[in-house]
Structures are given as C-alpha cells and as structure tokens.
XYZ file of C-alpha atoms in Angstrom:
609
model
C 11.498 -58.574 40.076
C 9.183 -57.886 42.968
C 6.004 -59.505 43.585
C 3.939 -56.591 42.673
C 0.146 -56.519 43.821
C -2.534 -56.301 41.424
C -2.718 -52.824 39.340
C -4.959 -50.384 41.322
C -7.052 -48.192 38.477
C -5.641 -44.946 38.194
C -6.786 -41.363 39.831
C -8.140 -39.128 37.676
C -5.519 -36.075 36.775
C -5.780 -33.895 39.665
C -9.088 -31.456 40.040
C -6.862 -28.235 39.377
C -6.277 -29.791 35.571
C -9.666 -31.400 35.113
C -10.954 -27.667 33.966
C -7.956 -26.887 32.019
C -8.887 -26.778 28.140
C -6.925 -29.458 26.148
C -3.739 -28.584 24.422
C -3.928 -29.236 20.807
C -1.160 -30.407 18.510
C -0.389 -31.536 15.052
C -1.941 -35.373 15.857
C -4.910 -34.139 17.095
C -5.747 -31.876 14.289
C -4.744 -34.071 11.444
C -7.394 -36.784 13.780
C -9.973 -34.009 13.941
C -9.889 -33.092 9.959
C -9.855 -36.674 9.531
C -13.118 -36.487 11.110
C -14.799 -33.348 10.077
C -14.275 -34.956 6.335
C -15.542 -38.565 7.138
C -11.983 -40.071 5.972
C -12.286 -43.267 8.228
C -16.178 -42.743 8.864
C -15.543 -40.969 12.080
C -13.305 -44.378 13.469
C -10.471 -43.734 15.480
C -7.893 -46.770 16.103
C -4.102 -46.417 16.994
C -1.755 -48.844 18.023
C 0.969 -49.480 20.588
C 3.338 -52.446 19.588
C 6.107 -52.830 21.572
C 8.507 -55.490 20.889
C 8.426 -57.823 24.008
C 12.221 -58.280 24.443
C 12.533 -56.028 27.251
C 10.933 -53.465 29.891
C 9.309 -49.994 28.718
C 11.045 -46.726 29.927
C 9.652 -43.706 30.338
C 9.473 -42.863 26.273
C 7.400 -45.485 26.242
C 4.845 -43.964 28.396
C 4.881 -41.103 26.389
C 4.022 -43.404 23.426
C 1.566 -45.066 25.833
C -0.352 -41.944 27.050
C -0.417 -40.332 23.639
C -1.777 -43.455 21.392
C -4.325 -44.996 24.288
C -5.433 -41.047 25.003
C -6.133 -39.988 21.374
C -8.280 -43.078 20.730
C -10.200 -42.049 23.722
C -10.412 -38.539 23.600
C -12.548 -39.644 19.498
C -14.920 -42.202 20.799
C -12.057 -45.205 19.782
C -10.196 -47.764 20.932
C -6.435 -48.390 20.941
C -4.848 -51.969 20.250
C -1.381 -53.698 22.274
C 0.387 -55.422 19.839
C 3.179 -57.307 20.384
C 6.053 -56.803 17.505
C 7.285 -60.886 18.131
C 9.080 -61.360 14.926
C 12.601 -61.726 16.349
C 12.365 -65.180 17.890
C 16.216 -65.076 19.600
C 14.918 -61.492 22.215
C 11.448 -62.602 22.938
C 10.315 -63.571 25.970
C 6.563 -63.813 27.264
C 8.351 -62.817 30.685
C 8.501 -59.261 28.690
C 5.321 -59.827 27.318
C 3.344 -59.285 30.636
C 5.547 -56.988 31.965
C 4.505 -54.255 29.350
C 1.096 -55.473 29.708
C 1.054 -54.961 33.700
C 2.964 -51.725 32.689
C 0.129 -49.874 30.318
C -2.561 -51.341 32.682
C -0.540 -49.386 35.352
C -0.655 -46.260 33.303
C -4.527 -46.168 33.251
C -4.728 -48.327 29.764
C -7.091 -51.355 28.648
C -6.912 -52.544 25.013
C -10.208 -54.388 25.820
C -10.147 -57.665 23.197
C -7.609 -56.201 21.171
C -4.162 -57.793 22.430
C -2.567 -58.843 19.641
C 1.080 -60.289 18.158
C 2.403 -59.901 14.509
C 2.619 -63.367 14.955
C -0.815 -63.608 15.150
C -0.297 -62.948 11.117
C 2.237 -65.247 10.748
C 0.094 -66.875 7.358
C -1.145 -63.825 6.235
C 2.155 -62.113 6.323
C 3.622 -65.221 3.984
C 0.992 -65.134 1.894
C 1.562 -62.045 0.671
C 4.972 -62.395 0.308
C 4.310 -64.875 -2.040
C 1.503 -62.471 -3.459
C 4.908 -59.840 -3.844
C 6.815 -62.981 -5.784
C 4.150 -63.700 -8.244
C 3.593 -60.026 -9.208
C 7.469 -59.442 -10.094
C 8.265 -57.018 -6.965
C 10.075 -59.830 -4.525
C 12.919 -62.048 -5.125
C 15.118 -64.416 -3.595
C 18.294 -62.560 -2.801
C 21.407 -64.937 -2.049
C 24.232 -62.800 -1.265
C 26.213 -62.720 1.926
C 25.595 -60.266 4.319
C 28.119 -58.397 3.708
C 27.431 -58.236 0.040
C 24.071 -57.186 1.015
C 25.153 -54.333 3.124
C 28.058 -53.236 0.522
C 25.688 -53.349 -2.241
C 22.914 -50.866 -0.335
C 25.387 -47.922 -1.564
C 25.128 -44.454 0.760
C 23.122 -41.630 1.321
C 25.198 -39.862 -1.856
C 26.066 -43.401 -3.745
C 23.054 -45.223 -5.382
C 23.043 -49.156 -4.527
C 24.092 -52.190 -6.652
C 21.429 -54.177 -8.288
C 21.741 -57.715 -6.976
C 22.790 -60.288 -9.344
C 19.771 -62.171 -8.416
C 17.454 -59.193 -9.454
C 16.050 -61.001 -12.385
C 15.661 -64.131 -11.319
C 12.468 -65.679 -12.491
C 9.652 -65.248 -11.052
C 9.135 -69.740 -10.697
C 12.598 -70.015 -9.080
C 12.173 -67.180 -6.498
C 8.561 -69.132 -5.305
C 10.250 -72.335 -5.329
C 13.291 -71.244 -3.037
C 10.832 -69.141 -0.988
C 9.190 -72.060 -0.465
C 11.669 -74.173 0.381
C 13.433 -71.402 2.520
C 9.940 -71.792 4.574
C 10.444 -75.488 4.313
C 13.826 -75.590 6.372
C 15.926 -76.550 3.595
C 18.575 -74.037 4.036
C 20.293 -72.468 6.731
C 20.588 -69.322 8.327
C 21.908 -66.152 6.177
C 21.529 -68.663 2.830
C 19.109 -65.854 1.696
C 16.707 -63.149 2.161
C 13.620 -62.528 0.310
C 13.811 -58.786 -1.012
C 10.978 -56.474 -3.171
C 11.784 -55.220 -5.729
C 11.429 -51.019 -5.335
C 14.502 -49.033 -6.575
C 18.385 -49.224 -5.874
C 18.731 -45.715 -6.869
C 16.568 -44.070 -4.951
C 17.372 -41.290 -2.282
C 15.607 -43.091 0.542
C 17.670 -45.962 1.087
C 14.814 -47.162 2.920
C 13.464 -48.065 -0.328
C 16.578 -49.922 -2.134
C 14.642 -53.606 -2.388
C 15.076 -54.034 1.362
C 14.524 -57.716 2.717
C 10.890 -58.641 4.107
C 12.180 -62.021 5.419
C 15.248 -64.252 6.817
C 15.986 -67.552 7.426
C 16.032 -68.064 11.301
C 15.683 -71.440 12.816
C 14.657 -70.395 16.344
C 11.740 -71.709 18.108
C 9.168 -68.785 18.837
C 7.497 -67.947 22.406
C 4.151 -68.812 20.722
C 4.397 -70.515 17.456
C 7.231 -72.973 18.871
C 8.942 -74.324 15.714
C 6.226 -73.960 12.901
C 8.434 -71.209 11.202
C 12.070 -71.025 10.517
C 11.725 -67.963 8.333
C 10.632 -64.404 9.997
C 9.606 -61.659 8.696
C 10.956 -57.526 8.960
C 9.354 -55.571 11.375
C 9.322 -52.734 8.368
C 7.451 -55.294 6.411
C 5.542 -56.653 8.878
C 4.519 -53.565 10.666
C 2.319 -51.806 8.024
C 0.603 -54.889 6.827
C -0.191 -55.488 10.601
C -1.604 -52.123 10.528
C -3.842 -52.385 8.057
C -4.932 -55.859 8.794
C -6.355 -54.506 12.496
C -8.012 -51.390 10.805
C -5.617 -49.011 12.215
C -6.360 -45.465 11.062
C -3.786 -43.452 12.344
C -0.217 -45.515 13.054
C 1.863 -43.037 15.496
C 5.598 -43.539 16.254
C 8.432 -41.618 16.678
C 10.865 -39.504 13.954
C 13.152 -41.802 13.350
C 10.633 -43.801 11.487
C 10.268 -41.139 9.033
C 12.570 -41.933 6.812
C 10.189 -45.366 6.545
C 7.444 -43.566 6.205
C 7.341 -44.279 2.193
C 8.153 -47.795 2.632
C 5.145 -48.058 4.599
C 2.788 -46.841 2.248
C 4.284 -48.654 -0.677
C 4.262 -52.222 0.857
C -0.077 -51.727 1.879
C -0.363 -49.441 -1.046
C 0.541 -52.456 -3.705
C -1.320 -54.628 -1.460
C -4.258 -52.813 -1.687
C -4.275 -52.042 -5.548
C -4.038 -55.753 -5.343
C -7.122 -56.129 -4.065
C -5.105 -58.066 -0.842
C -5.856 -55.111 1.673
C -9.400 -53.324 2.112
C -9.092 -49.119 2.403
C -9.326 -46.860 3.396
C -5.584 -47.997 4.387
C -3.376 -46.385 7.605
C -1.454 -43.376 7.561
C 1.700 -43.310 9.705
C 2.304 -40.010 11.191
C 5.726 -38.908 13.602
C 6.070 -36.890 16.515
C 9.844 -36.727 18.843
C 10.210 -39.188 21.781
C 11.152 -38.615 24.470
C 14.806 -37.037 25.463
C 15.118 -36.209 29.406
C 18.345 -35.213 30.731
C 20.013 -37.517 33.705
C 19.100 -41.251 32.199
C 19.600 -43.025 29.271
C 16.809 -44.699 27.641
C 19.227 -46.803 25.130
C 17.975 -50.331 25.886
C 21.758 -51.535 24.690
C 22.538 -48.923 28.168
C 19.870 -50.098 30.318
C 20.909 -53.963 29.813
C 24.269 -52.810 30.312
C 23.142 -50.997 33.492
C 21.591 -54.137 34.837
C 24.222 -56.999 33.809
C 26.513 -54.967 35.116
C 25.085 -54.978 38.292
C 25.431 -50.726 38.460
C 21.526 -51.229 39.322
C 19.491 -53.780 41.346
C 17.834 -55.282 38.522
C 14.846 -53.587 35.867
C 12.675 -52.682 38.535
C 15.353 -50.866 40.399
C 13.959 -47.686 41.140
C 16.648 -45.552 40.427
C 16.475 -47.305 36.013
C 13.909 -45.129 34.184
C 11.957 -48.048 33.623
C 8.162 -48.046 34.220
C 8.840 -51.287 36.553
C 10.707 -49.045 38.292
C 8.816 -46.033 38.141
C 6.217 -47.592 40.059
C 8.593 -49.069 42.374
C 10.018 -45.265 43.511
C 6.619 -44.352 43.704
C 5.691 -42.589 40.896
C 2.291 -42.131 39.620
C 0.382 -42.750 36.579
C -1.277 -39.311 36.724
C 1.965 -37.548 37.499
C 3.143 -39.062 33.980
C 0.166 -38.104 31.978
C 0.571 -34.610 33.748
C 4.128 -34.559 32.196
C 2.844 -35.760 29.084
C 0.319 -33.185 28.716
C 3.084 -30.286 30.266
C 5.712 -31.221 27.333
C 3.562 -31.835 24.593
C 3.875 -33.729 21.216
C 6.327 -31.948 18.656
C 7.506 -32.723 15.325
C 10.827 -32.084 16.246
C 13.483 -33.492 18.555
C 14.327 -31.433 21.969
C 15.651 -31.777 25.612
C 13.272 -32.446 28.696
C 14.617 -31.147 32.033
C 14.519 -34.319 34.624
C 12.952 -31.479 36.763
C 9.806 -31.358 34.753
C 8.971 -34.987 35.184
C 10.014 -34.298 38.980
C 8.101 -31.531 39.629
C 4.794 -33.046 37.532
C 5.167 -36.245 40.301
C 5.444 -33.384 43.229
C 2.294 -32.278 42.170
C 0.082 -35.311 41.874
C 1.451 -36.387 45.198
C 0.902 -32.918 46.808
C -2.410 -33.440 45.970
C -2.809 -37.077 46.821
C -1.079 -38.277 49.381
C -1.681 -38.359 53.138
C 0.757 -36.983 55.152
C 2.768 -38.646 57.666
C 6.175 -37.715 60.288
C 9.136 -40.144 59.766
C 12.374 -39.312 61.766
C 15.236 -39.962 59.664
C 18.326 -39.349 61.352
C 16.809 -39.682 65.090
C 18.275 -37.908 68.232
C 16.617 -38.066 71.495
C 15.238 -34.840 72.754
C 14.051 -35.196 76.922
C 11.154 -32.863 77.987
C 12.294 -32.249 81.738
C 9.403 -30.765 83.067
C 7.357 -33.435 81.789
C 6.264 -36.615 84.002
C 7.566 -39.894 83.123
C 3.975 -41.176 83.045
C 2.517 -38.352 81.453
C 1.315 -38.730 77.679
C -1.153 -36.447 75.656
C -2.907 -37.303 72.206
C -2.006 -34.915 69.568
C -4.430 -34.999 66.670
C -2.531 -35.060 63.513
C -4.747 -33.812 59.894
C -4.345 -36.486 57.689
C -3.779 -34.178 54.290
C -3.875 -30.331 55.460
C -6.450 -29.473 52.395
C -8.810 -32.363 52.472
C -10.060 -32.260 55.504
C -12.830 -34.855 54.631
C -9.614 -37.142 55.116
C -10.177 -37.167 59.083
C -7.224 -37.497 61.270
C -5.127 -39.247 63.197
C -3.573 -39.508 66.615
C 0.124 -39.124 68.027
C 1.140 -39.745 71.651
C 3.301 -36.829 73.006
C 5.241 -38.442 76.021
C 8.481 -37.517 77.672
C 10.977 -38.824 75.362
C 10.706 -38.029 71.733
C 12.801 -38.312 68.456
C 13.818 -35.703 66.421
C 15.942 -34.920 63.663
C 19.639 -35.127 64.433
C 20.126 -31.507 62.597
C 17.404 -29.888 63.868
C 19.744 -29.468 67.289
C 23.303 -27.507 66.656
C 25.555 -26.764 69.372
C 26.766 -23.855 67.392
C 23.620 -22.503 65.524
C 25.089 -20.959 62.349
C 23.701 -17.422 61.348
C 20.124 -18.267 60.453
C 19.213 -21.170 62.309
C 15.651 -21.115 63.869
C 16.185 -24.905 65.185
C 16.765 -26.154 68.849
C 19.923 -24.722 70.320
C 21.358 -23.807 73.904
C 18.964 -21.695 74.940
C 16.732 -21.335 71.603
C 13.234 -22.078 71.797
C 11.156 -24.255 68.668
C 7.487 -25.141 68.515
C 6.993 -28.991 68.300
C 4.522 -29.235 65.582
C 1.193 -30.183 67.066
C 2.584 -29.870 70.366
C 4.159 -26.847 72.557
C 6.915 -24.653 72.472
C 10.033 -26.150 73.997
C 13.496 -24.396 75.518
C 16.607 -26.103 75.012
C 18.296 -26.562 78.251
C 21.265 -28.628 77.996
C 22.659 -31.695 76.129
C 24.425 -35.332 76.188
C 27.269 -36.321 74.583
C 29.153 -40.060 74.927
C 33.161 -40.630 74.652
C 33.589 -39.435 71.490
C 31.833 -36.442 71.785
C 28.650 -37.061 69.973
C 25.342 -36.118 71.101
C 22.984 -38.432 72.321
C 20.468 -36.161 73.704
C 19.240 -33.307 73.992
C 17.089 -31.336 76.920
C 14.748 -28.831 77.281
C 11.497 -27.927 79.147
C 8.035 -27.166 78.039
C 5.646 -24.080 78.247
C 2.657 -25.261 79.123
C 0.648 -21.973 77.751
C 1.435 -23.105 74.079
C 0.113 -26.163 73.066
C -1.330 -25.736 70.013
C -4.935 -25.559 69.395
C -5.612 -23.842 72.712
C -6.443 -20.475 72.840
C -3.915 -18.223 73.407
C -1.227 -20.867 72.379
C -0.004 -19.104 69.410
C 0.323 -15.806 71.064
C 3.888 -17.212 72.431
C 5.927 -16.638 68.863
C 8.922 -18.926 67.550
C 10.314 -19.198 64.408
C 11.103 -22.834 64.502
C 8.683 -25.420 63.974
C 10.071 -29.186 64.056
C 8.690 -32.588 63.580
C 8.634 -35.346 66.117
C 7.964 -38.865 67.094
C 7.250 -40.355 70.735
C 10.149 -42.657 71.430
C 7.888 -45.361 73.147
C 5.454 -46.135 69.560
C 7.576 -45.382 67.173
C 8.575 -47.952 64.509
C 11.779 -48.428 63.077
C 12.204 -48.708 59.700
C 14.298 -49.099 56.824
C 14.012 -45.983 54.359
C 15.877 -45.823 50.577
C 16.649 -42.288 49.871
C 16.948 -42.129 46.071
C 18.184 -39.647 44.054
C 18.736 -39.444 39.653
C 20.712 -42.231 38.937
C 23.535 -40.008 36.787
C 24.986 -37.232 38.715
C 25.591 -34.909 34.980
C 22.679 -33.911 32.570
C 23.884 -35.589 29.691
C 25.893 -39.487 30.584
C 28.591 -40.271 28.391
C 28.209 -36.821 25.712
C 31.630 -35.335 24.731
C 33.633 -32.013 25.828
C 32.231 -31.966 29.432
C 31.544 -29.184 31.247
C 34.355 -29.081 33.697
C 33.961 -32.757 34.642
C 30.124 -32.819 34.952
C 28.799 -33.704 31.442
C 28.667 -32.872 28.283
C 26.277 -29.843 26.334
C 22.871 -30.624 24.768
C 24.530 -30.398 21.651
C 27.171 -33.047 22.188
C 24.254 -35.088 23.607
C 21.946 -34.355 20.767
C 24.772 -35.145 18.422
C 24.675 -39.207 18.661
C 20.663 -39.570 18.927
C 19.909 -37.883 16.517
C 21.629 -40.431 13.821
C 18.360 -42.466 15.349
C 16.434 -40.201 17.094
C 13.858 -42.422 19.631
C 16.228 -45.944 18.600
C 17.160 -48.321 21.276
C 20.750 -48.228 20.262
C 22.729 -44.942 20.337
C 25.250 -44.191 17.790
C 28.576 -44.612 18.811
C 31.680 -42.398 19.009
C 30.825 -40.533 22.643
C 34.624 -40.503 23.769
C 33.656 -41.027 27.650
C 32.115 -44.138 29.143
C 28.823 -43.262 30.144
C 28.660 -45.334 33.357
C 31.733 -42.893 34.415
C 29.026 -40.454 34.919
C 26.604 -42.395 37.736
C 25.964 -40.851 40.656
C 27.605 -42.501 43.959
C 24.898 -40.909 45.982
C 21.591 -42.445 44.231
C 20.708 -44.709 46.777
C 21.406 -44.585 50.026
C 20.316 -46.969 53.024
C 19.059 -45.684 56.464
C 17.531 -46.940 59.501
C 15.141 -44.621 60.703
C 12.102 -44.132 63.363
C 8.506 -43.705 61.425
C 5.129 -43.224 63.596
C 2.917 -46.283 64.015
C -0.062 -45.276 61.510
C 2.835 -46.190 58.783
C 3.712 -49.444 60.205
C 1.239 -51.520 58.149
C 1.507 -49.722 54.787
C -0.249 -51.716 52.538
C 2.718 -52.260 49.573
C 2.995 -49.607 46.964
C 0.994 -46.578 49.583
C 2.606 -43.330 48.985
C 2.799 -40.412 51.806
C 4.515 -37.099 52.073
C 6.567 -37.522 55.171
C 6.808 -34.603 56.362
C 9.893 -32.003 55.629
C 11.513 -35.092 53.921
C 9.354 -35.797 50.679
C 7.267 -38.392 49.055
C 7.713 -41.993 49.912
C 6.120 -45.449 48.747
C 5.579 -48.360 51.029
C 8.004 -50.874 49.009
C 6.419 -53.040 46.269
C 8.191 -56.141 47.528
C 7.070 -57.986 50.871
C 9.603 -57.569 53.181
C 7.620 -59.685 56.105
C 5.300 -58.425 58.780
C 7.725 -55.857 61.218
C 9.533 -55.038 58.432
C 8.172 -51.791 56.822
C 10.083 -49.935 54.197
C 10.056 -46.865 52.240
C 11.623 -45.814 49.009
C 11.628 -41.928 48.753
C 10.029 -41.142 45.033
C 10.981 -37.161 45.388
C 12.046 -34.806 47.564
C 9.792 -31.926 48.726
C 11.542 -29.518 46.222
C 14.210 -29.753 43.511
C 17.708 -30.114 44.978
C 19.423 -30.071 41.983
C 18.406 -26.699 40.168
C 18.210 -26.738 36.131
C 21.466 -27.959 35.005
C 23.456 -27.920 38.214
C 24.422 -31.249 38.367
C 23.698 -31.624 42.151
C-alpha cells in the first residue's frame, strides 16, 4: 500500500451544482414524513458498518455518500461501525483503511466510531434473555443437517430434534458453549420463529457459533460469536439508529430484523421508538467487478498491483488514479437511489470525474511521446518567456511562465510525413501555431538508420506570436503543445485505462467475443443483488476478459512547474487528460503521474474500446 499523506478536506461540489435543487427519492421522503409527524422527535441517525475484512469499492461510496449525506442534509449525525463478528477475516489493517477511506470522501462520524464488538455483553445477554423466554435453543446438528433441514423456497423446513429442549438445558449448554467447553460446529444457538414460513430468513436461524479464534480487539475473551443478522439490528437499536439503510438484498431480512428488536423491546430489553431498515439497489457499473471473492482473486493473482492499484475499483485506488471525492458524490447525486436493481455505464462515473477536474484542476503541458522539433531561424541563445494561464476560467489562478528556446519537444504524432486527409498538424510544408508561441513552417526532417525520425525543422514568423497585435491575423488550423528541450523534466507517466476491456467480465453468450448482455450479467447478481460473492454458473472465466492495455508505462518530458508535485496534485495536461502526482514517494527527481481520465470518452457506450 502506498504511504498516503494525510486526507485533505474535500471541495465543495462544483459552483455549477451548488444552485441545483436537490433530487428527492424514496429515503428522503420516508426521512421527511418521519419528520413532519415527530416519529423520532425530529432525530436523524444512520449508520455505515462495514465489515473490516477488506477495502471498500466504489458501492461502498455510494453507501457512504448516501447514509453520511442524509444525516446531514436533517440536522443529524451518521455513525462508522465496524461489523467485527467474524474473528478469522478481521484485520484492524482493514479497519483504518475504510476509516482513511470515508474521511477521504468528505465524512466524520465525530465520537461515534463504533464495533459490534463493542456489544459483545449486551449481545449475550440477550441471547440468554431469548433462552429464558422459550424463543432460543441449543441446536446440535451437523452442518449439514442444519442446512438440509432449512427446506427450500417451495419445501417448508424440518423442525430440529432439539426444538423442545428445555428451556434449563439450552442455558446450561449456552453457557458452557461460552465457557469453551466444546468445539467448533458442536452447536449453534437458534430462536425459535417458524420452520414453515415463506421467508426462509425466518426458519429459527442461528444467532451464534462456536469459534475459538482470538479477535482483533477482544483477544481471546470469547470463543462464541454472534450472526451479523442477529447482531446487526440489536446494534441498531442500541446506538439509536432511526433509519438503518442497506442494499436489496437485505430485504428478504428485513422481517428478521424487526422481529429480533421487536421481542426485545416488548421485553422491555430495548427502548423505542426502535429502527426501521429501509433498501435501495447498490451499485452495478459495467467494466469491474465489485465481488470481493473477484477482487481478492484479482490481487492474489497478481492480475493487479495490489488493493490500491489504480486500475481495482477500490476507493484506495480511486484516490490513487486520481479521482475525486466530489466527482463521486456528483455521480451519486447523477444516478440516484432506486428501489430497484439497474446497470451504470462506466462512462457516467467517467464523465462525473471529467467534470470536477475540468473545474478544478490547473492546467499543465506534458509531452508524451517527445520528438524534437528545431526552429531554424531562431538563435541558439535566444529564449522568450511565454506566460502560460494557470486554469483558462479562473483567472484569479495567476499564471505561469514557459521558456520558448530553439529546441523544443513535441508530440511524436503531431508531425506526419504523409499527412492523411484531415490533418491540420506539422507536415512538409504545413504550417501550426505553437500554443502560446508563433506560427511555425515545417521545413524539412531527420531520420537515423532505420528510418525513424528524430527531428523535425521548420522556421518561425515572427509577426505571430501570440498576444501581440496583429498576431492572430496570420490563420492556421493547427494548434500544438510544446516543451523547451533545455527545462524540461522527464518523467515517468502511467496511462490507465478500465481494467476489463468488455462491459460485463465473465457474463455468458458474449457478444462476438467482447462480453456478455446486461441480462446475462444481471442474471447471477441478482440471486444476491449488492453480495460480495456472485452466484456461480457464468460459463467464462472472468479474468479472460481483462484488458491487456490498462496500464501502460512511458517515459515522457513534463515542464518544470510539475516537477515538484506535491503527492496526490491533479492537473489537466493538456490534450492528454487528467493526471495525479503519484500517492507513493518515488524520491526527489523522480516525479510521476498516473492519468485518472482522458479528456473525453474513448470507449463510446458499450463499444468495448
């Protein structure tokens, strides 16, 4: 992972969507009824609890943007919690790498980080509550006996033969299940709901497991853990969360939910008014995979350089590309929050990132695939400062200066020997303007053995430099960037492009080779639509579908105002696109660049490339 400086706080959204009126949806009218009729006494408190056993993608920061923004837009607060109930994925390493993550996005939770394990005792102590009342028992089948006896989404399940155990012998092997006494998989401590009903969901599903695995923060206090179903209600309820939003696939536990606080509270165990769990559709974007099981394959594999690659759709490596944190909550606010599931163009997070950037960055010339180009009628000793605007429509920005010398760099295709039809660039005999500079004739180039061009030569009119008068009387229709070959800096540049070359990696019956329909791709998520893990049966690997060109290494020549980037500084270069000063310190003389997007889309809506 790279050594990534301190969080800067975010930009406000861009000035052309401050104005804009707010888009409503189905959250924030159930939150603004909620309101207008006192339900939570005008309190407004959601939750984001990621489980720390790996990095957030880019569904997360939809989940992020959406939770943190609705407590804000009400006056409330939003809380981090930390689902840590699975002691054999959890790793504090993840831990502050979501936290550094939702501070990037704009977020602060204030006081309120929390854990589920921070309810470790509470969480117990019901269970035993659950025991004692006759709705939990000690279930001591096998696994596979559990999962056989659960019955199908048309077959009701089997009733345990431990059902009716009594309620003294299911506390006393609770107890000594919490005691260590047994090992793992002896049994599971179930409630007690209905094996017939519809919602499988609700067929006495187990609350806690024997584990004995030493915990990131408890150490080895507890060797039984409970279900993040379980646990994540009662969680909810304990912080005072009012409205608990996650994605659809949680629907389905949606009654679950309320039971487990419900009984609680009738109980007199839990104080209401009591959470309501609401679901909107995560995030599906064409050209990644946001399957954790993918993304872990992605990185073992070594297909990627790690989490914080910035070709993975992490947020690690989001940041590392050189995306923004406004150009996602643009995107968030451009696609919305829907009850049902639907397909995201890649080119709508793209072209949300093209416009914070177009708006924020400075601009700057890099020369990416130099060629020399010798001004002939200009002195060997001769230089002139060229002022240079810093951003085009801020011109409170200032400016900056560029030597124009003798010798300068230039883009290897903006010279042809044969111009095609169309081509407005240097040729034999064609005339361009040099931005900022004059207008130049090409008289004559250099090639070495092997017939490649080294330079190329023209002469200069001095009548057109621009910014005189007169200057722009002298018309050309070719306008090309440059760099003086004496002050330039070389540097090394990452060119990155979407990390699959086909819409939709892996889906079924591709289109002629190039991926599969939104259909076939819809097909497998939406058995758990917003899970980690995608349902199987796709008959083509999906790492058959990465794109060879993603990354791609170059040395190029970039002017000296870019030579001491601070890390993680993004400028338009140019012609070329939008590039970040690299997150990791690469030493002093070493600057480099990772391109976050190109100037415009390259790929067109479902062309594959």
């Amino acid at each position: 992972m790279s050594d990534a400086p301190t969080p800067r706080p975010p930009r406000p959204v861009a000035a052309r969507d401050a104005g804009a009126p707010v888009a409503s949806n189905f959250l924030r009218a159930i939150i603004a009824e909620d309101n207008r009729t006192g339900r939570y006494d005008g309190r407004v408190v959601t939750r984001f609890p990621p489980e720390p056993n790996g990095y957030l993608h880019y569904g997360h920061a939809k989940s992020i943007i959406l939770n943190f923004g609705l407590a804000a837009e009400n006056g409330g607060r939003c809380h981090l919690r930390f689902d840590d109930t699975n002691p054999l994925k959890e790793d504090v390493e993840f831990e502050d790498a979501i936290a550094a993550s939702v501070r990037w996005l704009g977020y602060d939770w204030g006081a309120h980080r929390h854990h589920a394990s921070d309810y470790y005792d509470d969480l117990y102590r019901f269970a035993e509550w659950f025991v004692a009342q006759g709705l939990a028992y000690v279930d001591s089948q096998s696994a596979s006996d559990l999962r056989a006896s659960r019955g199908t989404l048309t077959e009701p399940g089997r009733e345990s033969p431990h059902r009716s155990r009594p309620v003294a012998e299911n506390l006393d092997l609770l107890r000594r299940m919490k005691a260590g006494e047994f090992p793992d998989g002896a049994h599971v401590l179930r409630l007690r709901i209905d094996m017939a009903s519809p919602n499988v969901n609700l067929r006495d599903p187990a609350i806690y497991r024997i584990r004995h695995a030493s915990h990131h923060r408890t150490g080895d206090r507890w060797c039984v853990y409970p279900l993040y179903d379980y646990t994540h209600c009662i969680s909810d309820a304990l912080e005072r969360i009012t409205h608990s939003i996650c994605t659809l696939e949680f629907q389905d536990h949606r009654p679950l939910y309320d039971w487990v606080i419900g009984k609680l509270a009738d109980g007199g165990m839990l104080e209401r008014p009591l959470p309501r769990q609401y679901e909107f559709a995560r995030l599906n974007l064409t050209y990644v995979v946001l399957s954790k099981r993918r993304l872990i394959q992605m990185v073992d594999g070594g297909h990627v350089d790690g989490w914080d690659d910035p070709r993975m759709p992490t947020l690690v490596g989001a940041r590392r590309r050189g995306y923004t944190p406004e150009g996602f909550r643009l995107f968030a606010e451009r696609i919305g929050v829907s009850k049902s599931d639907s397909w995201i163009d890649m080119s709508v997070l793209e072209d949300a990132m093209r416009d914070d950037l177009n708006a924020s960055a400075q601009r700057r010339i890099a020369v990416l695939d130099p060629i020399r180009l010798v001004i002939e009628n200009f002195d060997a000793g001769r230089v002139e400062a060229c002022r240079l605007p810093n951003h085009p429509q801020k011109p409170e920005l200032g400016t900056r200066e560029l030597a124009l010398g003798r010798e300068l760099w230039i883009e290897r295709d903006d010279f042809a020997e044969q111009p095609p039809k169309g081509y407005f660039r240097l040729a034999p005999g064609a005339e361009v303007r040099l931005r900022y500079g004059y207008v130049v004739r090409c008289t004559g180039y250099d090639k070495d053995p092997d017939g490649r061009v080294t330079a190329v030569r023209c002469t200069l009119d001095e009548t057109t430099r621009s910014g005189t008068p007169g200057a722009e009387a002298r018309k050309v229709k070719g306008n090309i960037h440059w760099l003086p070959v004496d002050g330039a800096v070389e540097a090394e540049i990452r060119l990155y492009d979407r990390l699959f070359r086909v819409p939709f990696p892996g889906a079924r019956d591709p289109w002629g080779g190039r991926g599969g329909t939104a259909a076939d791709a819809a097909a497998p998520a939406a058995a758990v639509p917003g899970g980690d893990d995608d349902a199987e049966g796709a008959e083509r690997d999906f790492l058959d579908d990465l794109n060879p060109d993603s990354k791609r290494v170059i040395r190029a020549r970039i002017e000296p105002a870019l030579a001491h980037a601070a890390r993680e500084e993004r400028f338009q270069f140019e012609r070329h696109g939008y590039f970040v000063a690299d997150l990791a310190d690469h030493g002093p003389g070493r600057p480099v660049f990772n391109r976050a997007v190109t100037l415009k889309d390259s790929w067109g809506r479902g062309s594959g490339g």
